[in-house]
Amino acid sequence: MFPCAFFFIRPFVRRTATSPSGPRPGAARADSRPSPPPWRAALSACLLLALGACASYDPSKLDIDRSIQAKSQNSRVEMVVLHYTSSGNEAALKTLSQLNVSSHYLVTNAPRPHVYQLVDESRRAWHAGVSAWYERSDVNSASIGIEIVNDGRRRDGTWAPYPAVQIKVVAALLKDIIRRHQIKPRNIVGHSDVAPQRKIDPGPLFPWRELARQGIGRWYDEDLARRYALQFQQQGLPDAAWIQGALRRAGYDTPSSGVLDEATRNVIAAFQMHYRPSDYGGEPDAQTLGILKALP
């Protein structure tokens, strides 16, 4: 408890001047007391108020003033990571709400897709796992995760399509999140973009190009990419070190080995799945590198 200062004021009393023979002629009687001056009453009132405030103060009951907000601030959300569930609506909802994994949103594949918010945007969901983007390793702390109900890659090697109505719902959700958090286009990514060594969702059928035409996410200048691809065809492909550096500049967590190893090919495959989904075998061909060079 905070200490309070107590003040004691000695009463102001004018006493009668006396002499051995008694009071001087004309002097006031010893028991006469004049009215207290006005300042004394005001001071007493202030002291009573101060003592009352000290007595009622409880530091365990916070009284936080939020009337003034700092100008220098922004959202903790810098990214959106898109996933597919590899399961149906009920199984996905149970997994994301009851097990050791979560996402901020789940979009079902019902005829009228339902959007569940499972984690508040101010809190950290567990959706990205071990991942990185533009050298930021703790993606969960800076991102919103959206799970989309989709079977993903089937046992026969084919991919489950995304219904048009589901994509419309996803697009509306993304536009709202992007507007509220001012997220940059390059930071609208798939799980495979931030974890290319272990993830392939949302897969090659996710319509990145269609969303980019609506102002959602990053895309490349297609005419410029074709010109760059022609140059690579005529002049030859750059070495592995150039490719690795270009992928890192595009945000991907890429080895710096200078060798076209398996890990680098996994990153190339993730890049292709996002920007050239017709062929995502991880081979650094002229078309892929033309797109990479044309990427803003």
mmCIF file of C-alpha atoms in Angstrom:
data_model
loop_
_atom_site.group_PDB
_atom_site.id
_atom_site.type_symbol
_atom_site.label_atom_id
_atom_site.label_comp_id
_atom_site.label_asym_id
_atom_site.label_seq_id
_atom_site.Cartn_x
_atom_site.Cartn_y
_atom_site.Cartn_z
ATOM 1 C CA MET A 1 0.000 0.000 0.000
ATOM 2 C CA PHE A 2 1.278 3.430 -0.884
ATOM 3 C CA PRO A 3 2.264 5.562 2.133
ATOM 4 C CA CYS A 4 0.210 8.652 2.804
ATOM 5 C CA ALA A 5 1.503 11.824 4.394
ATOM 6 C CA PHE A 6 -0.324 13.005 7.478
ATOM 7 C CA PHE A 7 -0.215 16.593 8.520
ATOM 8 C CA PHE A 8 -0.980 17.847 11.984
ATOM 9 C CA ILE A 9 -1.822 21.479 12.397
ATOM 10 C CA ARG A 10 -1.630 23.044 15.761
ATOM 11 C CA PRO A 11 -4.805 24.999 16.446
ATOM 12 C CA PHE A 12 -4.358 28.697 15.995
ATOM 13 C CA VAL A 13 -5.423 30.353 19.277
ATOM 14 C CA ARG A 14 -4.787 33.932 20.265
ATOM 15 C CA ARG A 15 -4.105 33.947 23.979
ATOM 16 C CA THR A 16 -4.614 36.962 26.255
ATOM 17 C CA ALA A 17 -1.545 38.930 27.221
ATOM 18 C CA THR A 18 -1.185 38.832 30.974
ATOM 19 C CA SER A 19 0.821 40.492 33.657
ATOM 20 C CA PRO A 20 1.452 39.581 37.257
ATOM 21 C CA SER A 21 -1.362 41.813 38.274
ATOM 22 C CA GLY A 22 -3.857 40.371 35.783
ATOM 23 C CA PRO A 23 -4.917 41.252 32.309
ATOM 24 C CA ARG A 24 -4.008 44.583 30.852
ATOM 25 C CA PRO A 25 -6.786 47.024 30.545
ATOM 26 C CA GLY A 26 -8.627 46.570 27.254
ATOM 27 C CA ALA A 27 -7.124 43.126 26.553
ATOM 28 C CA ALA A 28 -9.367 40.242 25.487
ATOM 29 C CA ARG A 29 -10.400 37.691 28.061
ATOM 30 C CA ALA A 30 -8.263 34.546 28.233
ATOM 31 C CA ASP A 31 -11.108 32.245 27.137
ATOM 32 C CA SER A 32 -12.182 34.335 24.162
ATOM 33 C CA ARG A 33 -11.461 32.654 20.786
ATOM 34 C CA PRO A 34 -11.799 34.490 17.475
ATOM 35 C CA SER A 35 -13.381 32.740 14.428
ATOM 36 C CA PRO A 36 -10.843 30.606 12.500
ATOM 37 C CA PRO A 37 -9.486 32.184 9.324
ATOM 38 C CA PRO A 38 -10.983 30.875 6.000
ATOM 39 C CA TRP A 39 -7.785 29.178 4.846
ATOM 40 C CA ARG A 40 -7.848 26.884 7.867
ATOM 41 C CA ALA A 41 -11.211 25.364 6.911
ATOM 42 C CA ALA A 42 -10.098 24.861 3.291
ATOM 43 C CA LEU A 43 -6.884 23.182 4.384
ATOM 44 C CA SER A 44 -8.759 20.845 6.691
ATOM 45 C CA ALA A 45 -11.114 19.828 3.876
ATOM 46 C CA CYS A 46 -8.179 19.062 1.560
ATOM 47 C CA LEU A 47 -6.521 16.937 4.215
ATOM 48 C CA LEU A 48 -9.695 14.942 4.777
ATOM 49 C CA LEU A 49 -10.012 14.259 1.051
ATOM 50 C CA ALA A 50 -6.373 13.160 0.796
ATOM 51 C CA LEU A 51 -6.715 10.838 3.769
ATOM 52 C CA GLY A 52 -9.903 9.370 2.344
ATOM 53 C CA ALA A 53 -8.237 8.701 -1.017
ATOM 54 C CA CYS A 54 -5.294 6.992 0.648
ATOM 55 C CA ALA A 55 -7.567 4.829 2.713
ATOM 56 C CA SER A 56 -9.634 3.638 -0.313
ATOM 57 C CA TYR A 57 -6.745 2.972 -2.757
ATOM 58 C CA ASP A 58 -6.286 -0.688 -3.705
ATOM 59 C CA PRO A 59 -3.268 -1.312 -6.002
ATOM 60 C CA SER A 60 -4.553 -4.773 -6.946
ATOM 61 C CA LYS A 61 -7.473 -3.173 -8.805
ATOM 62 C CA LEU A 62 -6.012 -1.751 -12.004
ATOM 63 C CA ASP A 63 -7.403 1.465 -13.348
ATOM 64 C CA ILE A 64 -5.901 1.700 -16.868
ATOM 65 C CA ASP A 65 -6.450 4.834 -18.898
ATOM 66 C CA ARG A 66 -6.826 3.904 -22.578
ATOM 67 C CA SER A 67 -8.046 7.292 -23.746
ATOM 68 C CA ILE A 68 -4.735 8.100 -25.496
ATOM 69 C CA GLN A 69 -3.321 5.781 -28.163
ATOM 70 C CA ALA A 70 0.217 6.007 -29.537
ATOM 71 C CA LYS A 71 0.591 7.071 -33.163
ATOM 72 C CA SER A 72 3.653 4.863 -33.728
ATOM 73 C CA GLN A 73 2.210 1.353 -33.968
ATOM 74 C CA ASN A 74 1.000 -1.236 -36.454
ATOM 75 C CA SER A 75 -0.583 -4.672 -36.522
ATOM 76 C CA ARG A 76 1.367 -7.700 -35.349
ATOM 77 C CA VAL A 77 -0.113 -9.514 -38.398
ATOM 78 C CA GLU A 78 2.235 -9.325 -41.379
ATOM 79 C CA MET A 79 1.305 -12.484 -43.270
ATOM 80 C CA VAL A 80 -1.523 -14.833 -44.192
ATOM 81 C CA VAL A 81 -0.697 -18.509 -44.679
ATOM 82 C CA LEU A 82 -3.140 -20.662 -46.652
ATOM 83 C CA HIS A 83 -3.532 -24.401 -46.087
ATOM 84 C CA TYR A 84 -5.725 -27.278 -47.145
ATOM 85 C CA THR A 85 -7.021 -29.705 -44.540
ATOM 86 C CA SER A 86 -6.670 -33.098 -46.315
ATOM 87 C CA SER A 87 -9.911 -34.056 -44.562
ATOM 88 C CA GLY A 88 -13.630 -33.341 -44.537
ATOM 89 C CA ASN A 89 -15.518 -30.650 -42.664
ATOM 90 C CA GLU A 90 -16.200 -32.497 -39.396
ATOM 91 C CA ALA A 91 -12.760 -34.078 -39.124
ATOM 92 C CA ALA A 92 -11.032 -30.780 -39.889
ATOM 93 C CA LEU A 93 -13.085 -28.898 -37.310
ATOM 94 C CA LYS A 94 -12.308 -31.484 -34.643
ATOM 95 C CA THR A 95 -8.595 -31.511 -35.459
ATOM 96 C CA LEU A 96 -8.230 -27.740 -35.477
ATOM 97 C CA SER A 97 -10.260 -27.142 -32.329
ATOM 98 C CA GLN A 98 -9.321 -30.086 -30.101
ATOM 99 C CA LEU A 99 -5.853 -31.315 -31.041
ATOM 100 C CA ASN A 100 -2.358 -29.839 -30.909
ATOM 101 C CA VAL A 101 -2.809 -27.753 -34.054
ATOM 102 C CA SER A 102 -5.026 -24.782 -34.856
ATOM 103 C CA SER A 103 -5.752 -22.006 -37.310
ATOM 104 C CA HIS A 104 -7.470 -18.667 -37.069
ATOM 105 C CA TYR A 105 -10.063 -19.577 -39.686
ATOM 106 C CA LEU A 106 -11.552 -22.687 -41.245
ATOM 107 C CA VAL A 107 -13.508 -22.466 -44.511
ATOM 108 C CA THR A 108 -15.687 -25.501 -45.206
ATOM 109 C CA ASN A 109 -16.549 -26.934 -48.621
ATOM 110 C CA ALA A 110 -20.307 -27.092 -48.040
ATOM 111 C CA PRO A 111 -22.648 -25.830 -50.823
ATOM 112 C CA ARG A 112 -22.747 -22.636 -48.793
ATOM 113 C CA PRO A 113 -19.242 -22.573 -47.257
ATOM 114 C CA HIS A 114 -19.169 -21.786 -43.557
ATOM 115 C CA VAL A 115 -16.333 -19.768 -42.040
ATOM 116 C CA TYR A 116 -15.294 -20.660 -38.486
ATOM 117 C CA GLN A 117 -13.049 -18.357 -36.506
ATOM 118 C CA LEU A 118 -11.245 -20.725 -34.154
ATOM 119 C CA VAL A 119 -8.545 -18.393 -32.807
ATOM 120 C CA ASP A 120 -8.800 -14.662 -32.248
ATOM 121 C CA GLU A 121 -6.554 -12.694 -34.600
ATOM 122 C CA SER A 122 -4.778 -11.120 -31.636
ATOM 123 C CA ARG A 123 -3.594 -14.557 -30.526
ATOM 124 C CA ARG A 124 -1.051 -16.994 -31.961
ATOM 125 C CA ALA A 125 -2.457 -20.032 -33.752
ATOM 126 C CA TRP A 126 -0.399 -23.178 -34.303
ATOM 127 C CA HIS A 127 -0.639 -23.641 -38.051
ATOM 128 C CA ALA A 128 2.699 -22.997 -39.777
ATOM 129 C CA GLY A 129 5.091 -25.112 -37.701
ATOM 130 C CA VAL A 130 8.775 -24.988 -38.625
ATOM 131 C CA SER A 131 8.764 -22.373 -41.366
ATOM 132 C CA ALA A 132 10.363 -19.165 -42.613
ATOM 133 C CA TRP A 133 9.615 -16.292 -44.951
ATOM 134 C CA TYR A 134 11.986 -13.437 -45.794
ATOM 135 C CA GLU A 135 14.304 -14.748 -43.067
ATOM 136 C CA ARG A 136 11.576 -14.592 -40.426
ATOM 137 C CA SER A 137 11.495 -17.986 -38.756
ATOM 138 C CA ASP A 138 8.614 -17.642 -36.286
ATOM 139 C CA VAL A 139 5.842 -17.409 -38.876
ATOM 140 C CA ASN A 140 3.098 -18.297 -36.378
ATOM 141 C CA SER A 141 3.761 -15.152 -34.362
ATOM 142 C CA ALA A 142 3.317 -12.830 -37.351
ATOM 143 C CA SER A 143 0.615 -14.515 -39.375
ATOM 144 C CA ILE A 144 -3.026 -15.461 -39.698
ATOM 145 C CA GLY A 145 -3.654 -19.049 -40.730
ATOM 146 C CA ILE A 146 -6.574 -20.035 -42.970
ATOM 147 C CA GLU A 147 -7.412 -23.708 -43.394
ATOM 148 C CA ILE A 148 -9.527 -24.598 -46.441
ATOM 149 C CA VAL A 149 -11.404 -27.890 -46.440
ATOM 150 C CA ASN A 150 -9.956 -29.788 -49.401
ATOM 151 C CA ASP A 151 -8.752 -33.372 -49.836
ATOM 152 C CA GLY A 152 -5.473 -32.237 -51.345
ATOM 153 C CA ARG A 153 -3.436 -34.856 -53.117
ATOM 154 C CA ARG A 154 -5.417 -38.073 -53.532
ATOM 155 C CA ARG A 155 -4.032 -41.593 -53.386
ATOM 156 C CA ASP A 156 -4.135 -41.884 -57.168
ATOM 157 C CA GLY A 157 -1.886 -38.828 -57.488
ATOM 158 C CA THR A 158 -4.610 -36.435 -58.631
ATOM 159 C CA TRP A 159 -5.546 -33.273 -56.787
ATOM 160 C CA ALA A 160 -8.924 -32.285 -55.376
ATOM 161 C CA PRO A 161 -10.307 -29.128 -57.007
ATOM 162 C CA TYR A 162 -11.467 -26.060 -55.083
ATOM 163 C CA PRO A 163 -15.154 -25.231 -55.689
ATOM 164 C CA ALA A 164 -15.698 -21.761 -57.155
ATOM 165 C CA VAL A 165 -18.041 -20.728 -54.351
ATOM 166 C CA GLN A 166 -15.462 -21.746 -51.743
ATOM 167 C CA ILE A 167 -12.795 -19.625 -53.440
ATOM 168 C CA LYS A 168 -15.189 -16.652 -53.476
ATOM 169 C CA VAL A 169 -15.596 -16.991 -49.716
ATOM 170 C CA VAL A 170 -11.831 -17.312 -49.233
ATOM 171 C CA ALA A 171 -11.284 -14.216 -51.397
ATOM 172 C CA ALA A 172 -13.778 -12.181 -49.358
ATOM 173 C CA LEU A 173 -12.110 -13.276 -46.127
ATOM 174 C CA LEU A 174 -8.653 -12.426 -47.461
ATOM 175 C CA LYS A 175 -9.724 -8.978 -48.650
ATOM 176 C CA ASP A 176 -11.092 -8.193 -45.203
ATOM 177 C CA ILE A 177 -7.933 -9.372 -43.421
ATOM 178 C CA ILE A 178 -5.632 -7.570 -45.856
ATOM 179 C CA ARG A 179 -7.562 -4.315 -45.473
ATOM 180 C CA ARG A 180 -7.601 -4.386 -41.679
ATOM 181 C CA HIS A 181 -3.943 -5.350 -41.254
ATOM 182 C CA GLN A 182 -2.450 -3.668 -44.346
ATOM 183 C CA ILE A 183 -0.725 -6.870 -45.455
ATOM 184 C CA LYS A 184 1.666 -6.647 -48.399
ATOM 185 C CA PRO A 185 0.894 -8.783 -51.498
ATOM 186 C CA ARG A 186 4.140 -10.740 -51.186
ATOM 187 C CA ASN A 187 3.057 -11.924 -47.725
ATOM 188 C CA ILE A 188 -0.047 -13.793 -48.896
ATOM 189 C CA VAL A 189 1.504 -17.241 -49.127
ATOM 190 C CA GLY A 190 0.872 -20.959 -49.035
ATOM 191 C CA HIS A 191 2.141 -23.402 -46.453
ATOM 192 C CA SER A 192 4.437 -24.843 -49.121
ATOM 193 C CA ASP A 193 6.002 -21.394 -49.641
ATOM 194 C CA VAL A 194 7.039 -21.038 -45.995
ATOM 195 C CA ALA A 195 7.870 -24.730 -45.422
ATOM 196 C CA PRO A 196 9.020 -26.085 -48.820
ATOM 197 C CA GLN A 197 10.982 -28.987 -47.341
ATOM 198 C CA ARG A 198 7.949 -30.638 -45.788
ATOM 199 C CA LYS A 199 4.656 -29.150 -47.056
ATOM 200 C CA ILE A 200 2.812 -29.047 -50.398
ATOM 201 C CA ASP A 201 -0.462 -27.320 -49.467
ATOM 202 C CA PRO A 202 -2.535 -25.591 -50.742
ATOM 203 C CA GLY A 203 -1.397 -27.477 -53.854
ATOM 204 C CA PRO A 204 -1.131 -26.720 -57.584
ATOM 205 C CA LEU A 205 -4.890 -26.289 -58.091
ATOM 206 C CA PHE A 206 -5.162 -23.362 -55.714
ATOM 207 C CA PRO A 207 -6.007 -20.345 -57.938
ATOM 208 C CA TRP A 208 -3.215 -17.911 -57.057
ATOM 209 C CA ARG A 209 -3.413 -16.170 -60.449
ATOM 210 C CA GLU A 210 -7.170 -15.671 -60.159
ATOM 211 C CA LEU A 211 -6.810 -14.165 -56.685
ATOM 212 C CA ALA A 212 -3.971 -11.902 -57.829
ATOM 213 C CA ARG A 213 -6.271 -10.472 -60.491
ATOM 214 C CA GLN A 214 -8.580 -9.466 -57.642
ATOM 215 C CA GLY A 215 -5.722 -7.697 -55.876
ATOM 216 C CA ILE A 216 -4.966 -10.565 -53.503
ATOM 217 C CA GLY A 217 -1.354 -11.674 -53.299
ATOM 218 C CA ARG A 218 1.693 -11.260 -55.498
ATOM 219 C CA TRP A 219 1.991 -12.078 -59.188
ATOM 220 C CA TYR A 220 4.508 -11.375 -61.932
ATOM 221 C CA ASP A 221 4.517 -9.393 -65.170
ATOM 222 C CA GLU A 222 3.741 -12.164 -67.642
ATOM 223 C CA ASP A 223 5.106 -10.338 -70.717
ATOM 224 C CA LEU A 224 8.337 -9.557 -68.911
ATOM 225 C CA ALA A 225 8.613 -13.165 -67.739
ATOM 226 C CA ARG A 226 8.329 -14.415 -71.322
ATOM 227 C CA ARG A 227 11.107 -12.070 -72.446
ATOM 228 C CA TYR A 228 13.366 -13.227 -69.618
ATOM 229 C CA ALA A 229 12.590 -16.866 -70.429
ATOM 230 C CA LEU A 230 13.596 -16.284 -74.056
ATOM 231 C CA GLN A 231 16.877 -14.748 -72.909
ATOM 232 C CA PHE A 232 17.598 -17.780 -70.714
ATOM 233 C CA GLN A 233 16.846 -20.084 -73.626
ATOM 234 C CA GLN A 234 19.255 -18.208 -75.872
ATOM 235 C CA GLN A 235 22.015 -17.484 -73.378
ATOM 236 C CA GLY A 236 21.753 -20.496 -71.114
ATOM 237 C CA LEU A 237 20.580 -20.924 -67.545
ATOM 238 C CA PRO A 238 22.380 -19.249 -64.614
ATOM 239 C CA ASP A 239 24.223 -21.354 -62.066
ATOM 240 C CA ALA A 240 22.821 -22.746 -58.808
ATOM 241 C CA ALA A 241 24.154 -19.865 -56.728
ATOM 242 C CA TRP A 242 22.178 -17.345 -58.843
ATOM 243 C CA ILE A 243 19.023 -19.433 -58.552
ATOM 244 C CA GLN A 244 19.380 -19.787 -54.788
ATOM 245 C CA GLY A 245 19.952 -16.056 -54.378
ATOM 246 C CA ALA A 246 16.916 -15.185 -56.527
ATOM 247 C CA LEU A 247 14.706 -17.523 -54.502
ATOM 248 C CA ARG A 248 15.876 -15.952 -51.241
ATOM 249 C CA ARG A 249 15.126 -12.491 -52.620
ATOM 250 C CA ALA A 250 11.626 -13.762 -53.389
ATOM 251 C CA GLY A 251 11.218 -14.722 -49.717
ATOM 252 C CA TYR A 252 11.981 -18.441 -49.788
ATOM 253 C CA ASP A 253 14.194 -20.134 -47.218
ATOM 254 C CA THR A 254 16.809 -21.491 -49.601
ATOM 255 C CA PRO A 255 20.217 -23.162 -49.102
ATOM 256 C CA SER A 256 23.365 -21.187 -49.928
ATOM 257 C CA SER A 257 25.354 -24.208 -51.032
ATOM 258 C CA GLY A 258 25.850 -23.136 -54.651
ATOM 259 C CA VAL A 259 24.743 -26.660 -55.580
ATOM 260 C CA LEU A 260 21.444 -27.720 -57.101
ATOM 261 C CA ASP A 261 20.769 -30.162 -54.271
ATOM 262 C CA GLU A 262 17.533 -31.799 -53.149
ATOM 263 C CA ALA A 263 16.680 -29.018 -50.695
ATOM 264 C CA THR A 264 17.050 -26.391 -53.435
ATOM 265 C CA ARG A 265 14.901 -28.454 -55.803
ATOM 266 C CA ASN A 266 12.202 -28.629 -53.118
ATOM 267 C CA VAL A 267 12.176 -24.831 -52.952
ATOM 268 C CA ILE A 268 11.984 -24.600 -56.750
ATOM 269 C CA ALA A 269 9.059 -27.046 -56.729
ATOM 270 C CA ALA A 270 7.227 -24.912 -54.143
ATOM 271 C CA PHE A 271 7.842 -21.816 -56.248
ATOM 272 C CA GLN A 272 6.560 -23.581 -59.363
ATOM 273 C CA MET A 273 3.468 -24.866 -57.566
ATOM 274 C CA HIS A 274 2.590 -21.273 -56.741
ATOM 275 C CA TYR A 275 3.573 -19.493 -59.982
ATOM 276 C CA ARG A 276 3.819 -22.212 -62.685
ATOM 277 C CA PRO A 277 1.570 -25.061 -61.493
ATOM 278 C CA SER A 278 1.495 -26.848 -64.845
ATOM 279 C CA ASP A 279 4.907 -28.344 -64.050
ATOM 280 C CA TYR A 280 6.265 -28.406 -60.496
ATOM 281 C CA GLY A 281 8.967 -31.046 -60.752
ATOM 282 C CA GLY A 282 11.657 -28.829 -59.251
ATOM 283 C CA GLU A 283 13.648 -28.455 -62.457
ATOM 284 C CA PRO A 284 15.041 -24.911 -62.938
ATOM 285 C CA ASP A 285 14.000 -24.414 -66.579
ATOM 286 C CA ALA A 286 13.960 -21.170 -68.563
ATOM 287 C CA GLN A 287 10.264 -20.481 -67.962
ATOM 288 C CA THR A 288 10.585 -20.901 -64.199
ATOM 289 C CA LEU A 289 13.618 -18.638 -63.989
ATOM 290 C CA GLY A 290 11.959 -16.068 -66.276
ATOM 291 C CA ILE A 291 9.043 -15.909 -63.826
ATOM 292 C CA LEU A 292 11.414 -15.721 -60.886
ATOM 293 C CA LYS A 293 13.300 -12.816 -62.426
ATOM 294 C CA ALA A 294 10.068 -10.982 -63.316
ATOM 295 C CA LEU A 295 8.602 -11.346 -59.842
ATOM 296 C CA PRO A 296 8.184 -7.982 -58.073
#
